[in-house]
Short mmCIF file of C-alpha atoms in Angstrom, two decimals:
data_model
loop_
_atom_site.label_atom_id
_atom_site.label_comp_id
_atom_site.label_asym_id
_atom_site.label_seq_id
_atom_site.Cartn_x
_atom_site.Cartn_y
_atom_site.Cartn_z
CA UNK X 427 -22.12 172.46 -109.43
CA UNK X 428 -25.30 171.97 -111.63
CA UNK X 429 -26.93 168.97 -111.94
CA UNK X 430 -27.32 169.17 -115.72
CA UNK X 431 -29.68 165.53 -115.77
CA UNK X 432 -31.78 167.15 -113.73
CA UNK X 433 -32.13 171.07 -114.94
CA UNK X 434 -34.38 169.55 -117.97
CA UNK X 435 -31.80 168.66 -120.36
CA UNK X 436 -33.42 167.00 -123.22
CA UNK X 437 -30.44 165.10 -123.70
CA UNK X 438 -30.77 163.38 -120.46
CA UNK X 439 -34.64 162.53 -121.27
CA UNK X 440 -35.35 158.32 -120.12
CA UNK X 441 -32.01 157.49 -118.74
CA UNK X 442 -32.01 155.90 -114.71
CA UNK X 443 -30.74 157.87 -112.11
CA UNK X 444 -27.32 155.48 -112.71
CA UNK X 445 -26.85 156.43 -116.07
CA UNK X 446 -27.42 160.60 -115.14
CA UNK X 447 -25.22 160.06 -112.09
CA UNK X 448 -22.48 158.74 -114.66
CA UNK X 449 -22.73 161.07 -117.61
CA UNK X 450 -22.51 164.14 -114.33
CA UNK X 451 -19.21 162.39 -113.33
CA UNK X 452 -18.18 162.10 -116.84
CA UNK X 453 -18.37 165.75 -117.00
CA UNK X 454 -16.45 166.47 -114.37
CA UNK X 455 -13.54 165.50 -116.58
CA UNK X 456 -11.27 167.42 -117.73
CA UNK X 457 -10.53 166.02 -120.93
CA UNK X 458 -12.23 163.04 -123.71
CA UNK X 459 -9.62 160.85 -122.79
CA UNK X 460 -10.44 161.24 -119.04
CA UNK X 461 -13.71 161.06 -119.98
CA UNK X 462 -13.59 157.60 -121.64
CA UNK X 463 -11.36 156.17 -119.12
CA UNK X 464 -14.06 157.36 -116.36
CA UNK X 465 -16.87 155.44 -118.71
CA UNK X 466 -14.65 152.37 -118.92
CA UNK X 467 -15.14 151.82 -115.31
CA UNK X 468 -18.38 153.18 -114.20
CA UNK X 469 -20.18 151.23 -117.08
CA UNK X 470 -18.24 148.15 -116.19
CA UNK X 471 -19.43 145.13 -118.99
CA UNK X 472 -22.47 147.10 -119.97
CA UNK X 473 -21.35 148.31 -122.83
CA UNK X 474 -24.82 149.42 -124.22
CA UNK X 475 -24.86 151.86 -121.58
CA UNK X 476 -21.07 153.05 -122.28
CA UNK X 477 -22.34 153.03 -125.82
CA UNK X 478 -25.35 155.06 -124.88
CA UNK X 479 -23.34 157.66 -122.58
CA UNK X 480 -20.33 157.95 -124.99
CA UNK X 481 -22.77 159.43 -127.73
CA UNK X 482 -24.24 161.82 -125.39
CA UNK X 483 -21.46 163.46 -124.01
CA UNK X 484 -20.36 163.51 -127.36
CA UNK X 485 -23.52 165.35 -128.56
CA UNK X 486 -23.27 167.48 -125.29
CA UNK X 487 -19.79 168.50 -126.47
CA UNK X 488 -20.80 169.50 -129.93
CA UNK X 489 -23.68 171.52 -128.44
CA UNK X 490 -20.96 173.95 -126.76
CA UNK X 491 -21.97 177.35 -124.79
CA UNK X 492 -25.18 179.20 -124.93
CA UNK X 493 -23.17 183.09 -126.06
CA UNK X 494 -19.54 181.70 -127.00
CA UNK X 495 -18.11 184.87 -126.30
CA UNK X 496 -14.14 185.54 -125.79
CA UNK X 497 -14.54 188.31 -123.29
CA UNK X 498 -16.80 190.76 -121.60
CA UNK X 499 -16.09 193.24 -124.27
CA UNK X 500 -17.52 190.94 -126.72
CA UNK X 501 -20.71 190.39 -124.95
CA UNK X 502 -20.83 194.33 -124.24
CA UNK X 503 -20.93 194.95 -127.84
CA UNK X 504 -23.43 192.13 -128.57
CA UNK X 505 -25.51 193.81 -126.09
CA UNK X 506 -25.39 197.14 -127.12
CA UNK X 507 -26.53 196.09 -130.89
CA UNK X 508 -29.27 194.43 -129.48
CA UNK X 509 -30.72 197.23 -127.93
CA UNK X 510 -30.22 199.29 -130.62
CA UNK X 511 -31.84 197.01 -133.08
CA UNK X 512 -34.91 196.81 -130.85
CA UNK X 513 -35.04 200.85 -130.57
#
């Protein structure tokens, strides 16, 4: 699994090693309402923090995939333009 608080994310930028161990976790789940039940219990009374790690995952959500491609075909083709554009 990727670390993705520690690959650089901007997203993660200032937050303790607590906080990046919890919004990991929080990725792990499967679905928002997972998600929220997981930050409900990791962040305890702080609610700041839940606050705080709530509105990244959510932006971290809205950021979706790098190539949001449906298949390989789909990528093939992408590639294949490219290259001839740069021809």
């Amino acid at each position: 699994m990727i670390d993705v608080a520690r690959s650089k994310n901007p997203i993660m930028a200032g937050q303790s090693d607590r906080e990046r161990e919890i919004f990991n976790s929080a990725l792990e789940r499967a679905t928002p309402a997972e998600r929220a039940a997981y930050l409900d219990g990791a962040c305890g009374e702080d609610v700041e923090m839940r606050s705080r790690l709530a509105a990244l995952l959510g932006a971290h959500d809205m950021a979706g995939g790098f190539l949001p491609m449906d298949s390989p075909t789909q990528l093939s083709e992408v590639v294949t333009r490219t290259r001839g554009n740069a021809r």
